[in-house]
Short mmCIF file of C-alpha atoms in Angstrom, two decimals:
data_model
loop_
_atom_site.label_atom_id
_atom_site.label_comp_id
_atom_site.label_asym_id
_atom_site.label_seq_id
_atom_site.Cartn_x
_atom_site.Cartn_y
_atom_site.Cartn_z
CA MET A 164 89.36 97.82 159.55
CA ALA A 165 90.82 98.29 156.08
CA TYR A 166 88.56 99.79 153.42
CA PHE A 167 87.98 98.07 150.07
CA PRO A 168 89.33 100.12 147.11
CA PHE A 169 86.15 100.11 145.04
CA MET A 170 86.70 101.73 141.61
CA ILE A 171 83.47 103.40 140.50
CA GLN A 172 82.36 105.07 137.27
CA LEU A 173 81.32 108.64 138.14
CA ASP A 174 80.15 109.87 134.72
CA ASP A 175 76.50 109.29 135.55
CA LYS A 176 76.69 110.13 139.27
CA THR A 177 75.49 113.25 141.07
CA CYS A 178 77.48 114.52 144.03
CA LEU A 179 75.98 116.90 146.57
CA LEU A 180 78.78 118.94 148.11
CA VAL A 181 77.86 121.06 151.12
CA GLY A 182 80.51 123.64 151.96
CA GLY A 183 82.14 126.59 150.26
CA GLY A 184 85.74 126.79 151.50
CA ASN A 185 89.09 125.63 150.18
CA VAL A 186 88.51 122.04 151.30
CA ALA A 187 85.23 121.96 149.39
CA ALA A 188 87.05 123.39 146.37
CA ARG A 189 89.54 120.52 146.40
CA LYS A 190 86.78 117.93 146.73
CA ALA A 191 84.85 119.54 143.87
CA GLU A 192 87.91 119.53 141.62
CA MET A 193 88.58 115.86 142.32
CA MET A 194 85.00 114.76 141.65
CA LEU A 195 84.82 116.83 138.47
CA GLU A 196 88.14 115.43 137.27
CA PHE A 197 86.60 111.96 137.31
CA GLY A 198 83.42 113.06 135.55
CA ALA A 199 80.82 113.47 138.31
CA ARG A 200 78.12 116.12 138.30
CA VAL A 201 78.66 118.33 141.34
CA HIS A 202 75.88 120.31 143.01
CA LEU A 203 77.54 122.61 145.55
CA VAL A 204 75.53 124.34 148.25
CA ALA A 205 76.99 126.82 150.76
CA LYS A 206 75.99 130.04 152.46
CA GLN A 207 79.29 131.55 151.35
CA VAL A 208 81.42 130.35 148.45
CA CYS A 209 85.13 131.11 148.19
CA ASP A 210 86.78 132.59 145.09
CA LYS A 211 88.59 129.34 144.31
CA ILE A 212 85.25 127.60 143.74
CA TRP A 213 83.85 130.40 141.61
CA LYS A 214 86.92 130.14 139.39
CA ILE A 215 86.29 126.48 138.58
CA GLU A 216 85.16 126.29 134.98
CA ASN A 217 83.21 123.09 134.41
CA GLU A 218 79.74 122.65 132.97
CA LYS A 219 79.07 119.79 135.39
CA LEU A 220 79.38 122.12 138.40
CA THR A 221 76.32 123.96 139.71
CA ILE A 222 76.62 126.37 142.65
CA GLU A 223 73.91 127.68 144.94
CA GLU A 224 74.95 130.24 147.53
CA ARG A 225 72.42 129.46 150.25
CA SER A 226 71.90 127.25 153.30
CA TYR A 227 71.59 123.49 152.97
CA GLN A 228 68.04 122.12 152.80
CA PRO A 229 66.99 118.47 153.35
CA GLU A 230 65.52 118.46 149.84
CA ASP A 231 69.06 118.77 148.46
CA LEU A 232 69.57 115.06 149.12
CA GLU A 233 67.00 114.14 146.48
CA GLY A 234 68.75 112.57 143.50
CA ALA A 235 72.19 112.58 145.12
CA ASP A 236 74.32 109.46 144.66
CA ILE A 237 77.19 110.76 146.79
CA VAL A 238 77.25 113.42 149.52
CA ILE A 239 80.28 115.28 150.82
CA MET A 240 79.98 117.44 153.93
CA ALA A 241 82.71 120.05 154.14
CA THR A 242 81.26 122.64 156.50
CA ASP A 243 82.51 123.84 159.90
CA ASP A 244 79.09 123.04 161.42
CA SER A 245 79.69 119.66 163.10
CA GLU A 246 76.04 119.30 164.12
CA LEU A 247 74.84 119.78 160.53
CA ASN A 248 77.53 117.45 159.19
CA SER A 249 76.49 114.68 161.58
CA GLU A 250 72.78 115.20 160.94
CA VAL A 251 73.20 114.94 157.17
CA ALA A 252 75.50 111.92 157.53
CA ASP A 253 72.80 110.09 159.51
CA LEU A 254 70.19 110.91 156.87
CA CYS A 255 72.47 109.61 154.13
CA LYS A 256 73.05 106.35 155.95
CA GLU A 257 69.30 105.89 156.40
CA ARG A 258 68.79 106.43 152.67
CA ARG A 259 71.82 104.34 151.68
CA ILE A 260 73.62 107.29 150.11
CA LEU A 261 77.41 107.23 150.17
CA VAL A 262 78.61 110.03 152.46
CA ASN A 263 81.94 111.57 153.39
CA VAL A 264 82.28 114.02 156.26
CA VAL A 265 85.62 115.79 156.05
CA ASP A 266 87.89 114.95 159.01
CA VAL A 267 85.18 113.01 160.91
CA LYS A 268 85.97 109.33 160.53
CA LYS A 269 82.96 107.94 162.42
CA ASP A 270 80.49 109.68 160.11
CA CYS A 271 82.12 108.56 156.85
CA GLY A 272 80.76 105.83 154.61
CA PHE A 273 83.77 106.24 152.34
CA TYR A 274 87.11 108.05 152.26
CA PHE A 275 88.97 109.93 149.58
CA PRO A 276 92.22 108.11 148.85
CA ALA A 277 95.47 109.79 147.94
CA ILE A 278 95.61 109.39 144.17
CA VAL A 279 98.35 108.96 141.59
CA ARG A 280 96.89 109.25 138.10
CA GLN A 281 98.13 108.86 134.55
CA LYS A 282 95.12 109.04 132.23
CA ASP A 283 93.10 105.86 132.98
CA VAL A 284 95.79 104.38 135.21
CA VAL A 285 94.79 105.24 138.78
CA VAL A 286 96.63 104.19 141.93
CA ALA A 287 94.75 104.88 145.18
CA VAL A 288 96.25 104.88 148.67
CA SER A 289 94.19 104.72 151.86
CA THR A 290 95.03 104.37 155.53
CA GLY A 291 91.38 103.83 156.47
CA GLY A 292 91.12 107.45 157.54
CA ASN A 293 93.79 106.97 160.21
CA SER A 294 96.48 109.20 158.71
CA PRO A 295 95.91 111.31 155.58
CA GLY A 296 99.50 112.50 156.00
CA LEU A 297 100.84 108.96 155.69
CA ALA A 298 98.63 108.30 152.67
CA SER A 299 100.05 111.43 151.04
CA LYS A 300 103.61 110.32 151.76
CA ILE A 301 103.01 106.87 150.26
CA LYS A 302 101.40 108.52 147.24
CA LYS A 303 104.51 110.62 146.65
CA GLU A 304 106.76 107.57 146.91
CA ILE A 305 104.64 105.70 144.38
CA GLY A 306 104.52 108.70 142.05
CA LYS A 307 108.29 109.04 142.18
CA ASN A 308 108.89 105.40 141.29
CA LEU A 309 106.14 104.95 138.70
CA ARG A 310 107.32 105.13 135.11
CA ARG A 311 105.82 108.11 133.32
CA ASP A 312 104.28 106.38 130.31
CA TYR A 313 101.94 103.86 131.97
CA GLY A 314 98.91 105.96 131.05
CA GLN A 315 99.91 106.04 127.39
CA ILE A 316 100.70 102.31 127.42
CA ALA A 317 97.28 101.57 128.94
CA ASP A 318 95.58 103.61 126.19
CA GLU A 319 97.44 101.76 123.44
CA LEU A 320 96.84 98.34 124.98
CA GLY A 321 93.16 99.16 125.47
CA ARG A 322 92.74 99.90 121.76
CA ALA A 323 94.73 96.78 120.85
CA ARG A 324 92.64 94.66 123.21
CA GLU A 325 89.42 95.71 121.48
CA GLU A 326 90.87 94.63 118.12
CA VAL A 327 92.17 91.32 119.48
CA MET A 328 88.81 90.54 121.12
CA LEU A 329 87.13 90.96 117.73
CA THR A 330 89.61 89.01 115.63
CA GLU A 331 90.86 86.17 117.87
CA PRO A 332 88.15 83.74 119.07
CA VAL A 333 90.40 81.57 121.26
CA GLU A 334 90.72 82.95 124.80
CA ALA A 335 94.15 81.43 125.51
CA LYS A 336 95.50 82.86 122.26
CA ARG A 337 94.06 86.30 123.05
CA LYS A 338 95.77 86.27 126.42
CA GLU A 339 99.08 85.27 124.83
CA ILE A 340 98.86 88.03 122.21
CA LEU A 341 98.03 90.70 124.78
CA LEU A 342 100.82 89.60 127.12
CA ASP A 343 103.30 89.74 124.23
CA MET A 344 102.12 93.27 123.44
CA LEU A 345 102.53 94.28 127.07
CA GLU A 346 106.07 92.88 127.27
CA GLU A 347 107.00 94.70 124.07
CA LYS A 348 105.72 98.00 125.48
CA LEU A 349 107.55 97.51 128.78
CA GLU A 350 110.82 96.60 127.07
CA ASN A 351 110.94 100.13 125.68
CA ASN A 352 111.59 101.27 129.24
CA VAL A 353 115.26 100.16 129.24
CA ILE A 354 117.95 102.84 129.08
CA LYS A 355 121.34 101.58 127.93
CA LEU A 356 124.55 103.29 129.00
CA GLY A 357 127.55 102.76 126.75
CA THR A 358 131.02 102.70 128.33
CA ARG A 359 134.55 101.62 127.52
CA GLY A 360 135.88 98.63 129.39
CA SER A 361 138.62 100.34 131.37
CA GLU A 362 138.39 100.52 135.13
CA LEU A 363 138.19 104.32 135.10
CA ALA A 364 135.42 104.31 132.48
CA ARG A 365 133.40 101.78 134.47
CA ILE A 366 133.77 103.81 137.67
CA GLN A 367 132.58 106.93 135.86
CA THR A 368 129.66 105.04 134.30
CA ASP A 369 128.64 103.63 137.68
CA MET A 370 128.54 107.17 139.07
CA VAL A 371 126.26 108.29 136.24
CA LEU A 372 124.12 105.16 136.67
CA ARG A 373 123.60 105.75 140.40
CA ALA A 374 122.64 109.36 139.77
CA LEU A 375 120.10 108.32 137.13
CA GLN A 376 118.64 105.58 139.33
CA GLU A 377 118.18 108.04 142.17
CA LYS A 378 116.52 110.69 140.03
CA TYR A 379 114.58 108.39 137.68
CA PRO A 380 113.96 105.11 139.54
CA MET A 381 111.03 104.17 137.30
CA TYR A 382 113.39 103.15 134.47
CA ARG A 383 115.56 100.06 134.05
CA TYR A 384 119.21 100.53 133.14
CA GLU A 385 121.75 98.37 131.34
CA THR A 386 125.48 98.99 130.92
CA VAL A 387 126.90 98.10 127.51
CA ILE A 388 130.69 97.72 127.15
CA LEU A 389 131.96 99.26 123.92
CA THR A 390 135.26 97.80 122.72
CA THR A 391 137.43 99.99 120.49
CA LYS A 392 140.74 99.37 118.75
CA GLY A 393 142.41 101.27 121.55
CA ASP A 394 140.85 98.96 124.15
CA ARG A 395 142.25 95.88 122.41
CA GLN A 396 145.83 97.21 122.38
CA THR A 397 146.57 98.25 125.92
CA ASP A 398 150.33 98.67 125.44
CA ARG A 399 149.98 101.91 123.44
CA PRO A 400 148.38 105.26 124.39
CA ILE A 401 145.08 106.00 122.66
CA THR A 402 146.61 109.06 120.96
CA ALA A 403 148.92 106.75 119.00
CA PHE A 404 146.04 105.37 116.94
CA GLY A 405 145.36 108.63 115.09
CA GLY A 406 142.00 109.77 113.81
CA LYS A 407 139.61 112.04 115.62
#
């Protein structure tokens, strides 16, 4: 069954993370990036975790205790003790606490998606826990094709939206204004390639265009034909017109 991509505000959430290895480090970094408070408990904590500098991260180098679940909104089990992982997952489900057990699909109440992020623009990819590798591949394809300024555009439109909501009382008019703003922002994404109208020039421009489209597919391209005096008089070589 497909999982619903529920976007949640983590600023006021507490995450209990049990485990001290590299996998736990990655989970901690992701949760902290989105503003959660992370309480990490593990008998042994790797250097990568100790090097994380974030005031919202607390670390206790000891064994997990059932009392650690108190106050937790989210629990992540990232230990190599499958019995402990399953036991804690069952307790979380009884208490209606969201739980993720790394690499154990049946014990998970939620999954970590593969994420593409630009500021507040977040694209999440999930395969329902069936293939993290496929999710990662799709993420890379999306990241490659996504224009690089969507995060900035979202910031600007967010500020504009607040102003429009305060100054324009008519809903239909607000929608029209905001759509016009969006179209104006997106139009700035067009790259124009100038070329002369000769067959050779067009062939060369097409080669450049294909190379750009392959390397930067997130942009739109337009070819503009530039007509010069030399192009209008095809019976004389261009050197005959003088100038530089």
